């Protein structure tokens, strides 16, 4: 099995940053909401910059481990989306394979989309009913905010899947020698990362994470999970925004 030094500095940094530092910062700011809140578009832009920086870290980690690990001798028991491969380079470039997907995979993604949207909308409706402050940022109401929300959702879905269902679990799996601890750890930290949306949502997000892990394992790539993640974010945000606008009017 690969040992920690084989992950190179960026791999080690990725493990620590997303596994320790980000959860800690999230916990520190779990109850911090500005009153009055800044405009939604400004919040979306600021958070989108954060997603871009996280995506950049993850892509650089993939590239560095892919290129530099390729010089190492062939080893076994390295995981990529639940499959064992022989060469380190195959792990990191195998996260985004050239093959697209199948109709069966898309059908499975559609089923996951329906379940996740139903659960997320139910939670959003309850939060709106009690006036939860975090819903302000999850309810775009103007045309401009809706457009920005869609772009925000695309960035969130793509970068979070790449990080939490791609690189981070592969790093943990290589250290643990098995995939399942990596799935559980990443699902837990992903759920915890959504604590600002309310503590009950940490459980919902953690369950969603397990669903996204399942999609990546069954379909063999991150593509379907990315599509579903983006679609859920867009649908729930736009629908909840409509509800909020009606109640305000």
Short mmCIF file of C-alpha atoms in Angstrom, two decimals:
data_model
loop_
_atom_site.label_atom_id
_atom_site.label_comp_id
_atom_site.label_asym_id
_atom_site.label_seq_id
_atom_site.Cartn_x
_atom_site.Cartn_y
_atom_site.Cartn_z
CA UNK A 1 0.00 0.00 0.00
CA UNK A 2 1.10 3.58 -0.51
CA UNK A 3 2.41 5.35 2.56
CA UNK A 4 1.86 8.98 3.47
CA UNK A 5 5.15 10.26 1.92
CA UNK A 6 4.00 8.86 -1.45
CA UNK A 7 1.11 11.31 -1.44
CA UNK A 8 3.55 14.20 -1.98
CA UNK A 9 3.16 17.55 -0.19
CA UNK A 10 0.02 18.56 -2.07
CA UNK A 11 -1.72 15.28 -1.28
CA UNK A 12 -0.91 15.64 2.39
CA UNK A 13 -2.06 19.27 2.35
CA UNK A 14 -5.31 18.24 0.66
CA UNK A 15 -5.98 15.67 3.37
CA UNK A 16 -5.34 18.13 6.19
CA UNK A 17 -7.05 21.14 4.60
CA UNK A 18 -10.32 19.42 3.68
CA UNK A 19 -10.29 16.89 6.51
CA UNK A 20 -9.31 19.11 9.45
CA UNK A 21 -8.97 22.81 8.67
CA UNK A 22 -12.21 23.36 6.74
CA UNK A 23 -14.38 21.47 9.27
CA UNK A 24 -12.79 23.50 12.08
CA UNK A 25 -13.44 26.83 10.33
CA UNK A 26 -16.99 25.73 9.56
CA UNK A 27 -17.61 24.94 13.22
CA UNK A 28 -16.15 28.27 14.29
CA UNK A 29 -18.55 30.17 12.01
CA UNK A 30 -21.57 27.93 12.40
CA UNK A 31 -23.82 30.57 14.01
CA UNK A 32 -22.42 33.70 12.39
CA UNK A 33 -25.04 35.51 10.30
CA UNK A 34 -24.86 39.18 9.49
CA UNK A 35 -27.86 41.37 10.28
CA UNK A 36 -28.78 42.87 7.94
CA UNK A 37 -27.27 40.31 5.52
CA UNK A 38 -25.27 41.43 2.49
CA UNK A 39 -26.93 41.22 -0.95
CA UNK A 40 -27.37 37.67 -2.20
CA UNK A 41 -25.39 38.28 -5.40
CA UNK A 42 -22.40 39.47 -3.38
CA UNK A 43 -22.61 36.40 -1.16
CA UNK A 44 -22.85 34.10 -4.20
CA UNK A 45 -19.82 35.74 -5.82
CA UNK A 46 -17.76 35.52 -2.63
CA UNK A 47 -18.70 31.89 -2.05
CA UNK A 48 -18.10 31.07 -5.72
CA UNK A 49 -14.56 32.39 -5.35
CA UNK A 50 -14.15 30.01 -2.43
CA UNK A 51 -15.39 27.08 -4.53
CA UNK A 52 -12.98 28.04 -7.32
CA UNK A 53 -10.03 28.13 -4.95
CA UNK A 54 -10.98 24.74 -3.47
CA UNK A 55 -11.41 23.30 -6.96
CA UNK A 56 -7.99 24.66 -7.93
CA UNK A 57 -6.39 22.96 -4.91
CA UNK A 58 -8.06 19.68 -5.82
CA UNK A 59 -7.11 19.86 -9.52
CA UNK A 60 -3.51 20.72 -8.67
CA UNK A 61 -3.43 17.77 -6.27
CA UNK A 62 -4.78 15.48 -8.98
CA UNK A 63 -2.27 16.73 -11.53
CA UNK A 64 0.75 16.57 -9.25
CA UNK A 65 -0.04 13.10 -7.95
CA UNK A 66 -0.88 11.90 -11.44
CA UNK A 67 2.29 13.13 -13.10
CA UNK A 68 4.82 12.67 -10.33
CA UNK A 69 3.47 9.38 -9.00
CA UNK A 70 3.76 7.98 -12.53
CA UNK A 71 7.51 7.80 -12.03
CA UNK A 72 7.10 5.36 -9.16
CA UNK A 73 7.23 1.59 -9.67
CA UNK A 74 3.95 -0.20 -10.34
CA UNK A 75 2.09 -0.96 -7.13
CA UNK A 76 -1.18 -2.73 -6.35
CA UNK A 77 -4.15 -2.07 -4.08
CA UNK A 78 -4.62 1.53 -5.18
CA UNK A 79 -8.25 2.56 -5.43
CA UNK A 80 -10.06 4.67 -7.98
CA UNK A 81 -13.81 4.91 -7.48
CA UNK A 82 -13.89 1.49 -5.85
CA UNK A 83 -11.74 -0.30 -8.43
CA UNK A 84 -8.19 -1.52 -7.92
CA UNK A 85 -5.61 -0.32 -10.41
CA UNK A 86 -1.93 -1.12 -10.81
CA UNK A 87 -0.36 2.22 -11.56
CA UNK A 88 -0.55 5.39 -9.43
CA UNK A 89 -1.11 7.55 -12.49
CA UNK A 90 -4.26 5.61 -13.35
CA UNK A 91 -5.83 6.66 -10.05
CA UNK A 92 -5.77 10.40 -10.51
CA UNK A 93 -6.57 10.55 -14.20
CA UNK A 94 -9.13 7.78 -13.77
CA UNK A 95 -11.32 10.09 -11.70
CA UNK A 96 -12.35 11.87 -14.92
CA UNK A 97 -12.30 9.13 -17.59
CA UNK A 98 -12.68 9.84 -21.29
CA UNK A 99 -15.78 7.68 -21.46
CA UNK A 100 -18.90 9.72 -20.75
CA UNK A 101 -21.71 7.65 -19.20
CA UNK A 102 -24.56 5.28 -20.05
CA UNK A 103 -28.32 5.59 -20.17
CA UNK A 104 -28.57 3.27 -17.18
CA UNK A 105 -26.27 5.53 -15.18
CA UNK A 106 -28.33 8.58 -16.12
CA UNK A 107 -31.52 6.76 -15.08
CA UNK A 108 -29.97 5.97 -11.72
CA UNK A 109 -28.95 9.61 -11.41
CA UNK A 110 -32.50 10.72 -12.21
CA UNK A 111 -33.86 8.52 -9.42
CA UNK A 112 -31.32 9.95 -6.97
CA UNK A 113 -32.28 13.46 -8.10
CA UNK A 114 -35.96 12.90 -7.32
CA UNK A 115 -35.25 11.55 -3.84
CA UNK A 116 -32.76 14.31 -2.94
CA UNK A 117 -34.95 17.13 -4.23
CA UNK A 118 -37.93 15.84 -2.25
CA UNK A 119 -35.87 15.66 0.95
CA UNK A 120 -34.19 19.02 0.44
CA UNK A 121 -37.41 20.84 -0.47
CA UNK A 122 -39.16 19.41 2.58
CA UNK A 123 -36.38 20.71 4.83
CA UNK A 124 -36.33 24.08 3.06
CA UNK A 125 -40.08 24.52 3.50
CA UNK A 126 -39.81 23.86 7.23
CA UNK A 127 -36.90 26.31 7.55
CA UNK A 128 -38.82 29.00 5.67
CA UNK A 129 -41.84 28.47 7.92
CA UNK A 130 -39.82 29.19 11.03
CA UNK A 131 -37.80 32.02 9.46
CA UNK A 132 -34.38 30.34 9.64
CA UNK A 133 -31.77 33.03 8.82
CA UNK A 134 -29.65 30.81 6.59
CA UNK A 135 -32.53 30.51 4.10
CA UNK A 136 -31.93 34.09 2.99
CA UNK A 137 -28.97 32.91 0.90
CA UNK A 138 -30.75 29.79 -0.37
CA UNK A 139 -33.75 31.63 -1.82
CA UNK A 140 -32.80 33.70 -4.89
CA UNK A 141 -35.76 35.91 -5.80
CA UNK A 142 -34.73 38.45 -8.43
CA UNK A 143 -33.87 37.51 -11.99
CA UNK A 144 -30.26 38.50 -11.41
CA UNK A 145 -30.01 36.45 -8.23
CA UNK A 146 -31.48 33.42 -10.01
CA UNK A 147 -28.93 33.64 -12.81
CA UNK A 148 -26.10 33.96 -10.31
CA UNK A 149 -27.56 31.09 -8.28
CA UNK A 150 -27.40 28.78 -11.29
CA UNK A 151 -23.72 29.59 -11.84
CA UNK A 152 -23.09 29.23 -8.12
CA UNK A 153 -24.78 25.82 -8.15
CA UNK A 154 -22.67 24.61 -11.07
CA UNK A 155 -19.46 25.59 -9.30
CA UNK A 156 -20.57 24.00 -6.04
CA UNK A 157 -21.70 20.74 -7.63
CA UNK A 158 -18.62 20.24 -9.79
CA UNK A 159 -15.96 21.25 -7.27
CA UNK A 160 -17.54 19.49 -4.29
CA UNK A 161 -17.88 16.23 -6.19
CA UNK A 162 -14.31 16.46 -7.44
CA UNK A 163 -13.07 17.06 -3.90
CA UNK A 164 -15.35 14.95 -1.70
CA UNK A 165 -16.19 12.03 -4.00
CA UNK A 166 -12.97 12.15 -6.01
CA UNK A 167 -9.62 13.16 -4.60
CA UNK A 168 -10.19 13.18 -0.81
CA UNK A 169 -11.63 9.64 -0.53
CA UNK A 170 -8.94 8.29 -2.86
CA UNK A 171 -6.25 9.78 -0.64
CA UNK A 172 -7.82 8.31 2.49
CA UNK A 173 -8.41 4.95 0.81
CA UNK A 174 -4.76 4.69 -0.16
CA UNK A 175 -3.71 5.26 3.45
CA UNK A 176 -6.39 3.02 4.96
CA UNK A 177 -5.97 0.25 2.41
CA UNK A 178 -9.74 0.00 1.94
CA UNK A 179 -12.39 2.26 0.46
CA UNK A 180 -15.20 2.21 3.04
CA UNK A 181 -13.54 4.17 5.85
CA UNK A 182 -12.80 6.85 3.24
CA UNK A 183 -16.46 6.96 2.17
CA UNK A 184 -17.69 7.26 5.77
CA UNK A 185 -15.13 9.90 6.74
CA UNK A 186 -15.80 12.01 3.65
CA UNK A 187 -19.56 11.74 4.02
CA UNK A 188 -19.31 12.82 7.66
CA UNK A 189 -17.03 15.79 6.95
CA UNK A 190 -19.14 16.81 3.95
CA UNK A 191 -22.27 16.78 6.09
CA UNK A 192 -20.53 18.69 8.86
CA UNK A 193 -19.46 21.29 6.31
CA UNK A 194 -23.13 22.21 5.85
CA UNK A 195 -23.81 22.96 9.51
CA UNK A 196 -24.53 26.61 8.68
CA UNK A 197 -27.69 25.37 6.97
CA UNK A 198 -28.93 24.07 10.30
CA UNK A 199 -27.77 21.12 12.35
CA UNK A 200 -30.45 18.75 11.00
CA UNK A 201 -29.13 19.45 7.50
CA UNK A 202 -25.73 18.02 8.45
CA UNK A 203 -27.43 14.63 8.59
CA UNK A 204 -29.27 15.23 5.31
CA UNK A 205 -26.08 16.40 3.58
CA UNK A 206 -24.20 13.40 4.97
CA UNK A 207 -26.84 11.04 3.56
CA UNK A 208 -26.71 12.89 0.24
CA UNK A 209 -22.94 12.39 0.29
CA UNK A 210 -23.39 8.64 0.70
CA UNK A 211 -25.77 8.75 -2.26
CA UNK A 212 -23.22 10.61 -4.37
CA UNK A 213 -20.54 8.11 -3.35
CA UNK A 214 -22.88 5.35 -4.45
CA UNK A 215 -23.40 7.02 -7.82
CA UNK A 216 -19.65 7.31 -8.40
CA UNK A 217 -19.06 3.68 -7.46
CA UNK A 218 -21.88 2.30 -9.59
CA UNK A 219 -21.36 4.53 -12.64
CA UNK A 220 -17.56 4.46 -12.55
CA UNK A 221 -17.02 8.20 -12.78
CA UNK A 222 -17.84 11.50 -11.12
CA UNK A 223 -19.90 12.78 -14.04
CA UNK A 224 -23.38 11.58 -13.01
CA UNK A 225 -22.86 12.67 -9.39
CA UNK A 226 -21.80 16.11 -10.63
CA UNK A 227 -24.90 16.43 -12.82
CA UNK A 228 -27.24 15.34 -10.02
CA UNK A 229 -25.55 17.62 -7.48
CA UNK A 230 -25.87 20.65 -9.75
CA UNK A 231 -29.47 19.82 -10.67
CA UNK A 232 -30.52 19.41 -7.03
CA UNK A 233 -28.93 22.71 -6.02
CA UNK A 234 -30.53 24.59 -8.92
CA UNK A 235 -33.98 23.06 -8.45
CA UNK A 236 -34.18 23.50 -4.69
CA UNK A 237 -32.79 27.04 -4.73
CA UNK A 238 -35.13 28.29 -7.45
CA UNK A 239 -38.17 26.58 -5.94
CA UNK A 240 -37.44 27.79 -2.42
CA UNK A 241 -36.83 31.27 -3.82
CA UNK A 242 -40.30 31.22 -5.38
CA UNK A 243 -41.85 30.20 -2.06
CA UNK A 244 -39.96 32.95 -0.21
CA UNK A 245 -41.02 35.59 -2.74
CA UNK A 246 -44.67 34.59 -2.45
CA UNK A 247 -44.64 34.68 1.33
CA UNK A 248 -42.92 38.07 1.32
CA UNK A 249 -45.39 39.47 -1.19
#
